[in-house]
Coordinates of C-alpha atoms and ligand atoms in Angstrom, one line a residue:
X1 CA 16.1 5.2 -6.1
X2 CA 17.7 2.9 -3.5
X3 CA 16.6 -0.3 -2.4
X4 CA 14.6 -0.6 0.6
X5 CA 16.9 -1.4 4.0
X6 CA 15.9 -4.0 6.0
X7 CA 14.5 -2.3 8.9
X8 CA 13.8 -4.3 12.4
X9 CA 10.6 -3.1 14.1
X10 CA 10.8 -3.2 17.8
X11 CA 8.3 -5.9 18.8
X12 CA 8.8 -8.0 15.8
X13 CA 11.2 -10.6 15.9
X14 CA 12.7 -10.9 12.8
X15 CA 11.4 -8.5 9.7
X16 CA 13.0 -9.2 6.3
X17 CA 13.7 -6.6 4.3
X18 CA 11.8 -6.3 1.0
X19 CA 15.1 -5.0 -1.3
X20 CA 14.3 -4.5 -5.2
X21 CA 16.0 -7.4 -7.2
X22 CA 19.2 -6.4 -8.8
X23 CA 19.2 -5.3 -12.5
X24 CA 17.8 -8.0 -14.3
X25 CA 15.1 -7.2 -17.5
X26 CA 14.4 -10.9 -17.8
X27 CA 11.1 -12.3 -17.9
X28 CA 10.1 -8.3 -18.9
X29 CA 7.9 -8.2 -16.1
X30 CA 6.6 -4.3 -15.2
X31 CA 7.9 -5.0 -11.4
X32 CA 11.3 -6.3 -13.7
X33 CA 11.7 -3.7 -16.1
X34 CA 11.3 -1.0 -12.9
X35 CA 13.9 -2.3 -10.9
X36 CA 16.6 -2.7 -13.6
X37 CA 15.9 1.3 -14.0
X38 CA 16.1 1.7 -10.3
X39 CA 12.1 2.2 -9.7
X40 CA 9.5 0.3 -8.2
X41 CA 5.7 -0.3 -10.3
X42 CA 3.3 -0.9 -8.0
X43 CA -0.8 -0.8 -7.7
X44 CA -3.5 -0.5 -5.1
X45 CA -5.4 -3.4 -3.9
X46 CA -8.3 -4.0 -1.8
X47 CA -9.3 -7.2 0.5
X48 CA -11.7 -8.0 -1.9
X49 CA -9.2 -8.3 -4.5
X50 CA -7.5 -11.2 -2.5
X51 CA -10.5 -13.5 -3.0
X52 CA -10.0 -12.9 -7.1
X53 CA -7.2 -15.1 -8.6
X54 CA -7.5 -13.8 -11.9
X55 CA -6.0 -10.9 -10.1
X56 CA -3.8 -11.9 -7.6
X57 CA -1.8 -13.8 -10.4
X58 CA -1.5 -10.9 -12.0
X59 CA -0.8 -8.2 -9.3
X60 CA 2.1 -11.0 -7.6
X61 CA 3.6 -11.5 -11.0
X62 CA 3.8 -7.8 -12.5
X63 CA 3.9 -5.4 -9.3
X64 CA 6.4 -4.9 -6.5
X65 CA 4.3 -2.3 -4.5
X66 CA 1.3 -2.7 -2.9
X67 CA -1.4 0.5 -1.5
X68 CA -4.1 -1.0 0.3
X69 CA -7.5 0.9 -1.2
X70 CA -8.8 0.9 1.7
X71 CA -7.8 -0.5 4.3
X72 CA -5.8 1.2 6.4
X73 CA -7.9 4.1 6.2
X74 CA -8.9 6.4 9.5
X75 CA -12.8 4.7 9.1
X76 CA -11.5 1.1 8.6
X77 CA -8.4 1.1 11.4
X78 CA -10.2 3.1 14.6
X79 CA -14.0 3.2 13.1
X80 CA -14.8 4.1 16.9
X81 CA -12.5 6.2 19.1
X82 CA -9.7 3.6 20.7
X83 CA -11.0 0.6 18.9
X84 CA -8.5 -0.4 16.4
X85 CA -9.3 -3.0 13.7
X86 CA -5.8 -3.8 11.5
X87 CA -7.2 -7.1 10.0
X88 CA -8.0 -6.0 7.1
X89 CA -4.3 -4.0 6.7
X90 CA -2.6 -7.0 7.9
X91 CA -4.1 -9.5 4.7
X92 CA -2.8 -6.7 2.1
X93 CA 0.9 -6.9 3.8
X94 CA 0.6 -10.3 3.9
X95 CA -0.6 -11.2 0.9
X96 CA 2.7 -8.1 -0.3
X97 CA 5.2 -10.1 2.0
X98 CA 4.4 -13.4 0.5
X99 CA 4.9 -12.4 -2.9
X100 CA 8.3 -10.1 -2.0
X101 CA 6.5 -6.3 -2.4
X102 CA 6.7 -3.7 -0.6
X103 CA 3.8 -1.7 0.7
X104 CA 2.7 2.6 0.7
X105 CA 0.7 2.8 4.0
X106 CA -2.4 5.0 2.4
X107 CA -3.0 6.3 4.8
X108 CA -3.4 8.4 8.3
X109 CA -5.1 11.6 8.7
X110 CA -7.5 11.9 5.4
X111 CA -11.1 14.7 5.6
X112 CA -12.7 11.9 3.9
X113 CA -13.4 8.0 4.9
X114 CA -13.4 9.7 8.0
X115 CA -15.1 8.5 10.9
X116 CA -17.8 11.0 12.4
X117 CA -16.8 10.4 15.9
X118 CA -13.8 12.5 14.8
X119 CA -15.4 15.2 12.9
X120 CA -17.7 15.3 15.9
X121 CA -15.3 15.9 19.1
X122 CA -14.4 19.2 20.5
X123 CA -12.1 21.1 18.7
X124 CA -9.5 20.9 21.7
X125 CA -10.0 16.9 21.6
X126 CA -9.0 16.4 17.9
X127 CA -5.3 17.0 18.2
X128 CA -5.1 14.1 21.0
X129 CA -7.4 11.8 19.0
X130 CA -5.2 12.9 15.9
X131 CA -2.1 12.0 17.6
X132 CA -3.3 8.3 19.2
X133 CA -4.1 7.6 15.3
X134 CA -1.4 8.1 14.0
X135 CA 0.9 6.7 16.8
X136 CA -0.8 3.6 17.4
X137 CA -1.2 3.1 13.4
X138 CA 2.3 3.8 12.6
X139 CA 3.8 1.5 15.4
X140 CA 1.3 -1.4 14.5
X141 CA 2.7 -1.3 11.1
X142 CA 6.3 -0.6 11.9
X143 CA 9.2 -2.2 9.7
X144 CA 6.8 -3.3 8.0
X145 CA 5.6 0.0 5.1
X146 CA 8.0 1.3 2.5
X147 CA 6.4 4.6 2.9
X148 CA 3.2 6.1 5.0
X149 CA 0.8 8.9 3.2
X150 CA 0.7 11.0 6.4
X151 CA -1.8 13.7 5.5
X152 CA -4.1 13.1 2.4
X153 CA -5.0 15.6 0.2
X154 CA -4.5 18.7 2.5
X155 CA -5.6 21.6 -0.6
X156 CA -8.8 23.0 -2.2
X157 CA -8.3 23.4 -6.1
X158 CA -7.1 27.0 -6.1
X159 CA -4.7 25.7 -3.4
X160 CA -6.0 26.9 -0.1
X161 CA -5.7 24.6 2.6
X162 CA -9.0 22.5 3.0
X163 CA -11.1 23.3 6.0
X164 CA -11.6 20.0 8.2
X165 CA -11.6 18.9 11.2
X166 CA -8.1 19.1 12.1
X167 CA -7.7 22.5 10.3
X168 CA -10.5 23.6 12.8
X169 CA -8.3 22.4 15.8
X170 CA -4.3 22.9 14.9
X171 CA -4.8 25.2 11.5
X172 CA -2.3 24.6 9.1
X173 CA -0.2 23.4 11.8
X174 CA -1.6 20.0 12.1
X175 CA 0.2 18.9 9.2
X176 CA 3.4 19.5 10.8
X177 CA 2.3 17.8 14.2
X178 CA 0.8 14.9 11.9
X179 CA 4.6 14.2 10.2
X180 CA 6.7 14.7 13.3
X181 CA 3.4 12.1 15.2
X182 CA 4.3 9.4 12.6
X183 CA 8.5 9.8 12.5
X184 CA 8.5 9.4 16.2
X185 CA 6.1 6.1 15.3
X186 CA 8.3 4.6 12.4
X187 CA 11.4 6.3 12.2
X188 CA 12.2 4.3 8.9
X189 CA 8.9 5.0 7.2
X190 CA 9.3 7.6 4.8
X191 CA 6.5 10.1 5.7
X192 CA 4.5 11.5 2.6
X193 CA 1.9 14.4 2.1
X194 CA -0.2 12.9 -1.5
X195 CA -2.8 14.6 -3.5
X196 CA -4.8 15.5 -6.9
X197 CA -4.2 17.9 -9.5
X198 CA -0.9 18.7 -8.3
X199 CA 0.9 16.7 -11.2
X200 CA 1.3 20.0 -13.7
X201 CA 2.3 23.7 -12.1
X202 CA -0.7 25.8 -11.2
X203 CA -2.4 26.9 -8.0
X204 CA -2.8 23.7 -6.1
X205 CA 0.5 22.2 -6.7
X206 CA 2.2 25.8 -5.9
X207 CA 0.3 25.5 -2.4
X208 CA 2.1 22.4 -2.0
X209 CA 5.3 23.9 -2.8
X210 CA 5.3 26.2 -0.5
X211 CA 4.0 23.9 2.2
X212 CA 6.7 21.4 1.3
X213 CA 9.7 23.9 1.5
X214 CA 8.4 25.7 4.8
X215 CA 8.3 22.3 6.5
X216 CA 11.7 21.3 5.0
X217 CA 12.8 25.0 6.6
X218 CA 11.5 24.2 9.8
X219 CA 13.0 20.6 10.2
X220 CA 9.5 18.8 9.8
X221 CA 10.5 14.8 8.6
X222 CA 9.0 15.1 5.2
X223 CA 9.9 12.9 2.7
X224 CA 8.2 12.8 -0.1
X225 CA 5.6 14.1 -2.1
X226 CA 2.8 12.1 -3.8
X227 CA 1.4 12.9 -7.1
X228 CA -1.9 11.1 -7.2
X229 CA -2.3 11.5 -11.2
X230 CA -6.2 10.6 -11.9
X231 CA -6.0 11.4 -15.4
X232 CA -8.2 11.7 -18.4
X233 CA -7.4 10.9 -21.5
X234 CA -5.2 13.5 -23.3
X235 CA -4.8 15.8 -20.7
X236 CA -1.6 14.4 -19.2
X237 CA 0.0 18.0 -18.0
X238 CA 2.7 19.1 -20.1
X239 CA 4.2 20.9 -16.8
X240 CA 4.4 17.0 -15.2
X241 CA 8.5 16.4 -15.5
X242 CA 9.0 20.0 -14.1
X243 CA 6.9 19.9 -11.5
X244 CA 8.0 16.3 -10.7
X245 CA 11.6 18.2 -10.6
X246 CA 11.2 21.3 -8.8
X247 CA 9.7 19.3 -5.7
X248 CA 12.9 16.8 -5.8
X249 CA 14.9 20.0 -5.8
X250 CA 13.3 20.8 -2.3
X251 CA 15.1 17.2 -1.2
X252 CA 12.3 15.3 -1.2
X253 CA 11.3 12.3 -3.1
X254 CA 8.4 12.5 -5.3
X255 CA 5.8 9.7 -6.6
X256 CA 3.1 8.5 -8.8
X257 CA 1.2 7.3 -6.7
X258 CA -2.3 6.5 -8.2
X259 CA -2.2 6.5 -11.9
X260 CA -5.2 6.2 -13.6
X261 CA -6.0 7.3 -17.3
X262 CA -10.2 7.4 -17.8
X263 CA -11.8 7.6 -21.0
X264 CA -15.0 7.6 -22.1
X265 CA -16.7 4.3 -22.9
X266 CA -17.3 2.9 -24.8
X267 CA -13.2 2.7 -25.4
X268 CA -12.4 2.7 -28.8
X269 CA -8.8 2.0 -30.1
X270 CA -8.1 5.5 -30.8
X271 CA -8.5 6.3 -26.9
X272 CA -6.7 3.1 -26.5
X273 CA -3.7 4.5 -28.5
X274 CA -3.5 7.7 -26.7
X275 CA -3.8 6.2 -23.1
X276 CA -0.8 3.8 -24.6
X277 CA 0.9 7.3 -25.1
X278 CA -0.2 9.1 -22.0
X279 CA 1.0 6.0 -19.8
X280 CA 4.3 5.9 -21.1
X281 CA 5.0 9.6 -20.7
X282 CA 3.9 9.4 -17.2
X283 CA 6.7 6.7 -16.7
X284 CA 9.4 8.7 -19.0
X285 CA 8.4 11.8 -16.2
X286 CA 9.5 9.6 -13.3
X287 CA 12.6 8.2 -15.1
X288 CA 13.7 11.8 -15.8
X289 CA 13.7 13.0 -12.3
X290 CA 16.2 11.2 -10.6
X291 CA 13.8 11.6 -6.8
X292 CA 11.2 10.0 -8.5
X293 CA 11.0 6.6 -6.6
X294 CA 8.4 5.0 -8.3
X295 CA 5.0 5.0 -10.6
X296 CA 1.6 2.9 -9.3
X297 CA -1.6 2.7 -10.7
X298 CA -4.8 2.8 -8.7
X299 CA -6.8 -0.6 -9.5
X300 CA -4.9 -4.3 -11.2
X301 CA -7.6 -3.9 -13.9
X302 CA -10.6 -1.8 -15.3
X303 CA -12.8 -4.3 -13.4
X304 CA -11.1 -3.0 -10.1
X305 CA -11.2 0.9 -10.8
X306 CA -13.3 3.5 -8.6
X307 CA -13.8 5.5 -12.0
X308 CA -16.4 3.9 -13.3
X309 CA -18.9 4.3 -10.1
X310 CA -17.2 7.9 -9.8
X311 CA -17.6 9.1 -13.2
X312 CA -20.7 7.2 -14.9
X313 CA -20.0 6.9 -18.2
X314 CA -15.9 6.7 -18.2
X315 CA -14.0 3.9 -17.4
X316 CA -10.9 1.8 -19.0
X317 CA -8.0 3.8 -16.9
X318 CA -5.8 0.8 -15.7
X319 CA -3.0 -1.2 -17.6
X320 CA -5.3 -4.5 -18.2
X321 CA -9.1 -4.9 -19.2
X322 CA -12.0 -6.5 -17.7
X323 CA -10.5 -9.7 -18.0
X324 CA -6.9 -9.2 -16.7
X325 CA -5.6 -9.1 -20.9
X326 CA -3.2 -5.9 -21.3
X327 CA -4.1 -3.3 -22.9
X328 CA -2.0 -0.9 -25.3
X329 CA -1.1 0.7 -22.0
X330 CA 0.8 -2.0 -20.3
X331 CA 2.5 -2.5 -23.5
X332 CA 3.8 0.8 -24.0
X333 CA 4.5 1.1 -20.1
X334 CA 6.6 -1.9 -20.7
X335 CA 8.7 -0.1 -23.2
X336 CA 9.2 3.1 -21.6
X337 CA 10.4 1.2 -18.4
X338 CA 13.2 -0.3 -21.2
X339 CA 11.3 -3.3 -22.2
X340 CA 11.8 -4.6 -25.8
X341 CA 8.7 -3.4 -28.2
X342 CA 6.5 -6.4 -29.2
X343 CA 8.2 -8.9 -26.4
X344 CA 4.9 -11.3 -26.0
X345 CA 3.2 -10.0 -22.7
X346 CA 4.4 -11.4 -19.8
X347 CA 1.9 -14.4 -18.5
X348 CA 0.9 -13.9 -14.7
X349 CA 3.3 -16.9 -13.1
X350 CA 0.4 -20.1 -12.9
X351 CA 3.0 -21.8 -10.2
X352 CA 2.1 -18.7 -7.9
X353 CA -1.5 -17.5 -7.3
X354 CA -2.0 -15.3 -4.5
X355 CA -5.6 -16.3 -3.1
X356 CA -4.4 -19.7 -2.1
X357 CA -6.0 -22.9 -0.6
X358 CA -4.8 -23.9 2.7
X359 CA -5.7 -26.4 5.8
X360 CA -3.9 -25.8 9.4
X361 CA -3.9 -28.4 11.9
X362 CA -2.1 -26.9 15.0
X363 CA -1.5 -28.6 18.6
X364 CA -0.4 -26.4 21.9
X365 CA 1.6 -27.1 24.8
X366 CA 1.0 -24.7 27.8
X367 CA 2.1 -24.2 31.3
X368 CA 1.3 -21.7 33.8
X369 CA 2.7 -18.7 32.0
X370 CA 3.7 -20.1 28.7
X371 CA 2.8 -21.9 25.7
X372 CA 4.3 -23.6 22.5
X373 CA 2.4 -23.6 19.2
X374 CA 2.9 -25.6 16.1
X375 CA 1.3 -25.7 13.3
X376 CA 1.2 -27.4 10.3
X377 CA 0.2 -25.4 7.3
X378 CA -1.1 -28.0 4.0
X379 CA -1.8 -26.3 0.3
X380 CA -5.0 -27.9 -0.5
X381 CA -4.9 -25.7 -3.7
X382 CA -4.1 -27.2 -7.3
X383 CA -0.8 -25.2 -7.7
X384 CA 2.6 -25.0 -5.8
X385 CA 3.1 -21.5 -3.9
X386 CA 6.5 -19.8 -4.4
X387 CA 5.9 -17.6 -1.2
X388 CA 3.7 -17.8 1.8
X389 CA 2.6 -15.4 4.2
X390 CA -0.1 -17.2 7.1
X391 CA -1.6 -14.6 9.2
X392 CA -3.6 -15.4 12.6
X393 CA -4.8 -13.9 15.4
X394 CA -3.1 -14.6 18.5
X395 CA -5.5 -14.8 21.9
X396 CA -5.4 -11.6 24.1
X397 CA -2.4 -11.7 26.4
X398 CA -0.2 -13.7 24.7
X399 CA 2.9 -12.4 23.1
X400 CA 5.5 -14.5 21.0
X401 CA 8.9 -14.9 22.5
X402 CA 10.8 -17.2 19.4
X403 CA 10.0 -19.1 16.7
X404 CA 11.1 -21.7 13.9
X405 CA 10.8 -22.1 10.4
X406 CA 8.9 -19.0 9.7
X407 CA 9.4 -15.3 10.3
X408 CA 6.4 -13.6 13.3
X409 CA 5.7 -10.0 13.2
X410 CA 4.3 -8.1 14.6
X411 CA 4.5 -10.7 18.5
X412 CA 0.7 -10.5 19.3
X413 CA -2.6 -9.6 17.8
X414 CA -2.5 -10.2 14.0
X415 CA 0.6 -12.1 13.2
X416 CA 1.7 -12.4 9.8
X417 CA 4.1 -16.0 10.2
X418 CA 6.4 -15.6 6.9
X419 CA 8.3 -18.1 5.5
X420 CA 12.2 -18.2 5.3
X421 CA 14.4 -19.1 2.6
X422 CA 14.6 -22.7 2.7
X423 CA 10.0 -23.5 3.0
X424 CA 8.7 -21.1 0.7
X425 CA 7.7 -23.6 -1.8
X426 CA 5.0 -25.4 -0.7
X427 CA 3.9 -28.2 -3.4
X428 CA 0.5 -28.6 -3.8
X429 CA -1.2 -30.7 -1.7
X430 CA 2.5 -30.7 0.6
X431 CA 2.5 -29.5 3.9
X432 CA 5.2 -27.5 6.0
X433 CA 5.4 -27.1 9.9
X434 CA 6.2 -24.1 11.9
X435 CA 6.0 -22.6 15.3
X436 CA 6.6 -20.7 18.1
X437 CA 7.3 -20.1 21.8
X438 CA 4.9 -17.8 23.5
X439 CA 3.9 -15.9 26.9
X440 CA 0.6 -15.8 27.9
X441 CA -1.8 -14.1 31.2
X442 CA -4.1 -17.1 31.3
X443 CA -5.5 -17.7 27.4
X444 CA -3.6 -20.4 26.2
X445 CA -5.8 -20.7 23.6
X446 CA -4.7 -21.5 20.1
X447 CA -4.4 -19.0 17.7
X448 CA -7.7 -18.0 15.4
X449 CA -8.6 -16.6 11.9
X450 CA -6.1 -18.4 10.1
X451 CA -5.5 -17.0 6.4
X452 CA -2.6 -17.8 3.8
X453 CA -1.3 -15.5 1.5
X454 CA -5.1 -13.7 2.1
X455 CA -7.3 -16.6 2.4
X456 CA -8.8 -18.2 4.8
X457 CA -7.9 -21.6 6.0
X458 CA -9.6 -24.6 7.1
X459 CA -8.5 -25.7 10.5
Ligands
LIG20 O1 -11.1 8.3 -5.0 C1 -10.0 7.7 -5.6 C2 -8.8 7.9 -4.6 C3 -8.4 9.3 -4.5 N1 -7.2 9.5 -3.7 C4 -7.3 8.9 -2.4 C5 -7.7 7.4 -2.5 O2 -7.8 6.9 -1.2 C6 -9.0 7.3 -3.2 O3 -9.4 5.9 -3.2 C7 -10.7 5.7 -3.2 C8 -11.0 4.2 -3.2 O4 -10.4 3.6 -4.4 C9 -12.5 3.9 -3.3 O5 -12.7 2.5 -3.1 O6 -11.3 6.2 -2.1 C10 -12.8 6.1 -2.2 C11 -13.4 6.9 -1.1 O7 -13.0 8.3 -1.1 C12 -13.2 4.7 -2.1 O8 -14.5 4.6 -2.3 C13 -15.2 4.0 -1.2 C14 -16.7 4.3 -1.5 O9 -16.9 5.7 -1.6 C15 -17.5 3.7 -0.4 O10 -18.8 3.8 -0.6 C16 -17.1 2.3 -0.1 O11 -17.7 1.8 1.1 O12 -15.0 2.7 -1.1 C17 -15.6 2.1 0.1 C18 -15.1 0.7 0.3 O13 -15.4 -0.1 -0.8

């Protein structure tokens, strides 16, 4: 229910911390309406959801948590053993930072989007490989995730524990290896386990039960718990408040984490109605259990959902349709967060869209071990920003020491330059100049890849 701290990662110069507003209902936004009840509302996105501004208007406007898709995923991050690729990670916290939410690190030991140079190592090989994962994936992202999902849906349906390939190596233990392997990463992260059809009582979610209390008895850092909640129309479980509450009573916090509501299309206003229904009491479940930290749905819109290639035939799960419009859903979402019944529908803010339009001109001084950067960012978009976020790559070797007018983390590899208080607006067609101080090994080079608030910029 609290606010996020401000955490500091080590290596990161200065992190802000990404606190809920206080109280306020104005506006009626989701994100708005959440935080004056002391919860977050948040959704998944994917890269290719940065490139769309129908949607990033709508994700920055109404949303204050971000899951990346799939990018941060065990085949995305390491797709070959040791090689680590956090671009595509790095654009979804950016493009979170620049428009103040937080982000659910989704996540680090998963059987699926696996890659097969895992699933293919000797057994007494995995654990090691397990263990590099999740270290060097938690520490890339430290201070910077509200919340990792550690292990993804560890349970078969009837609740046994799925055979994989780090059941074949550690048994049941890996999951206990996997949580302590991430707290010792990012202490400040709160470490989840998250699956499916475990929202009502019944054999899977009992599995979980049991697995949550025995590693809150053996002093494993759990957290939380994440209830994935791919629905279908109708069948919202009955059992979903007590369930929600008999985990919290293990002292964890529990989640929505990927609410989705299908129905068989074409969707006619009936189905419309009762996903209206089934959203809300999803939301009046996590108001009534005081653990319950927050509710997000998997997808901005119907366009974005997996259901439709998943489940030919069904579609229409998410809050807003094809075209961004809300639906009955987001209404009645609105108004079980507290929101006033027939308040017009909040308009995505035009002053703020997410896939921006930027130029970077940038100049470097260097001497033998050192280097200064600036580097002047200009919105060549038609609309002001309220935020920015500029990620780059730095050259191999070099490591930032300080910087002005903008806030570096993490000090090398993909940076994510922030702004502070007093040059988030940027006008369009204005300009704002930041930089840094940096060490380098001999590539003084200027930075690369240059992307604001997710895309890419001229140079
Ligand atoms: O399946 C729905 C979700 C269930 N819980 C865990 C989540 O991580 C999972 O998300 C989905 C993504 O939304 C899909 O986008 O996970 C799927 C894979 O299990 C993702 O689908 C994959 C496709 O299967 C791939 O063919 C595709 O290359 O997305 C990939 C990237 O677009």
């Amino acid at each position: 229910m609290s606010a996020a701290a401000a955490v500091v990662a080590a290596g990161a110069l200065v992190v802000a911390g990404l606190g809920a507003h206080a109280g306020a209902a104005a506006g009626s936004s989701l994100k708005d309406l959440a935080e004056a009840k002391g919860i977050y509302f948040g959704t998944a996105m994917t890269q290719t959801d940065l490139g769309n501004a129908s949607l990033t208007a709508v994700a920055g406007a109404q949303f204050d948590m971000v899951t990346p898709g799939n990018e941060m995923k065990w085949d995305t991050v390491e797709p070959s053993r040791g090689t680590y690729n956090f671009g595509p990670g790095d654009r979804i916290v950016s493009f979170a930072t620049a428009h103040g939410m937080r982000v659910r690190g989704h996540n680090l030991v998963w059987h699926s989007q696996l890659p097969s140079w895992v699933s293919s190592l000797p057994t007494n090989q995995v654990q090691a490989a397990m263990e590099s994962h999740i270290t060097t994936t938690a520490t890339h992202y430290k201070g910077q995730l509200y919340a990792w999902d550690v292990v993804n849906e560890p349970f078969n349906e009837d609740g046994s524990l799925r055979q994989d390939a780090f059941t074949a190596a550690m048994g049941t233990g890996y999951i206990a290896d996997a949580l302590r392997t991430a707290h010792a990463a990012d202490p400040a992260a709160k470490l989840y386990l998250n699956d499916y059809n475990i929202e009502g009582i019944g054999a899977k979610s009992n599995a979980m039960y049991s697995l949550v209390q025995s590693l809150k008895s053996q002093g494993v850092p759990i957290d939380g718990v994440g209830f994935e909640a791919h629905f279908i129309v109708g069948q919202v479980p009955s059992t979903l408040t007590a369930n929600l509450q008999r985990f919290a009573a293990l002292g964890v916090d529990v989640a929505v984490t990927e609410l989705d509501d299908r129905i068989q299309l074409p969707a006619n206003s009936t189905a419309l109605a009762q996903q209206a229904t089934d959203y809300s009491n999803v939301v009046k479940a996590c108001l009534a259990v005081s653990r319950c930290v927050g509710v997000s749905q998997w997808g901005v819109g119907d366009a974005d959902s997996w259901i439709p290639s998943a489940f030919p035939g069904y579609g229409a799960a998410t809050l807003y349709d094809n075209s961004y419009q809300p639906k009955p859903a987001f209404e009645a979402t609105a108004t079980a967060l507290g929101g006033t019944p027939g308040t017009p529908t909040p308009t995505p803010t035009p002053t703020d869209p997410g896939g921006a339009s930027c130029k970077v001109t940038d100049a470097v001084n260097t001497w033998n071990t050192g280097l200064t950067e600036n580097i002047t960012i200009t919105n060549t978009g038609s609309t002001a920003l309220a935020h920015w976020a500029l990620a780059f790559t730095l050259p191999g070797g070099q490591a930032i020491t300080s910087g002005w007018n903008a806030t570096y983390s993490p000090t090398s590899g993909n940076v994510t330059a922030t702004n502070v208080s007093y040059n988030g607006t940027l006008a369009a067609g204005a300009s704002t100049t930041i930089g840094f101080q940096a060490t380098h090994t001999g590539n003084a080079a200027a930075p690369a890849a240059f992307a604001l608030n997710g895309a890419a910029c001229s140079r």
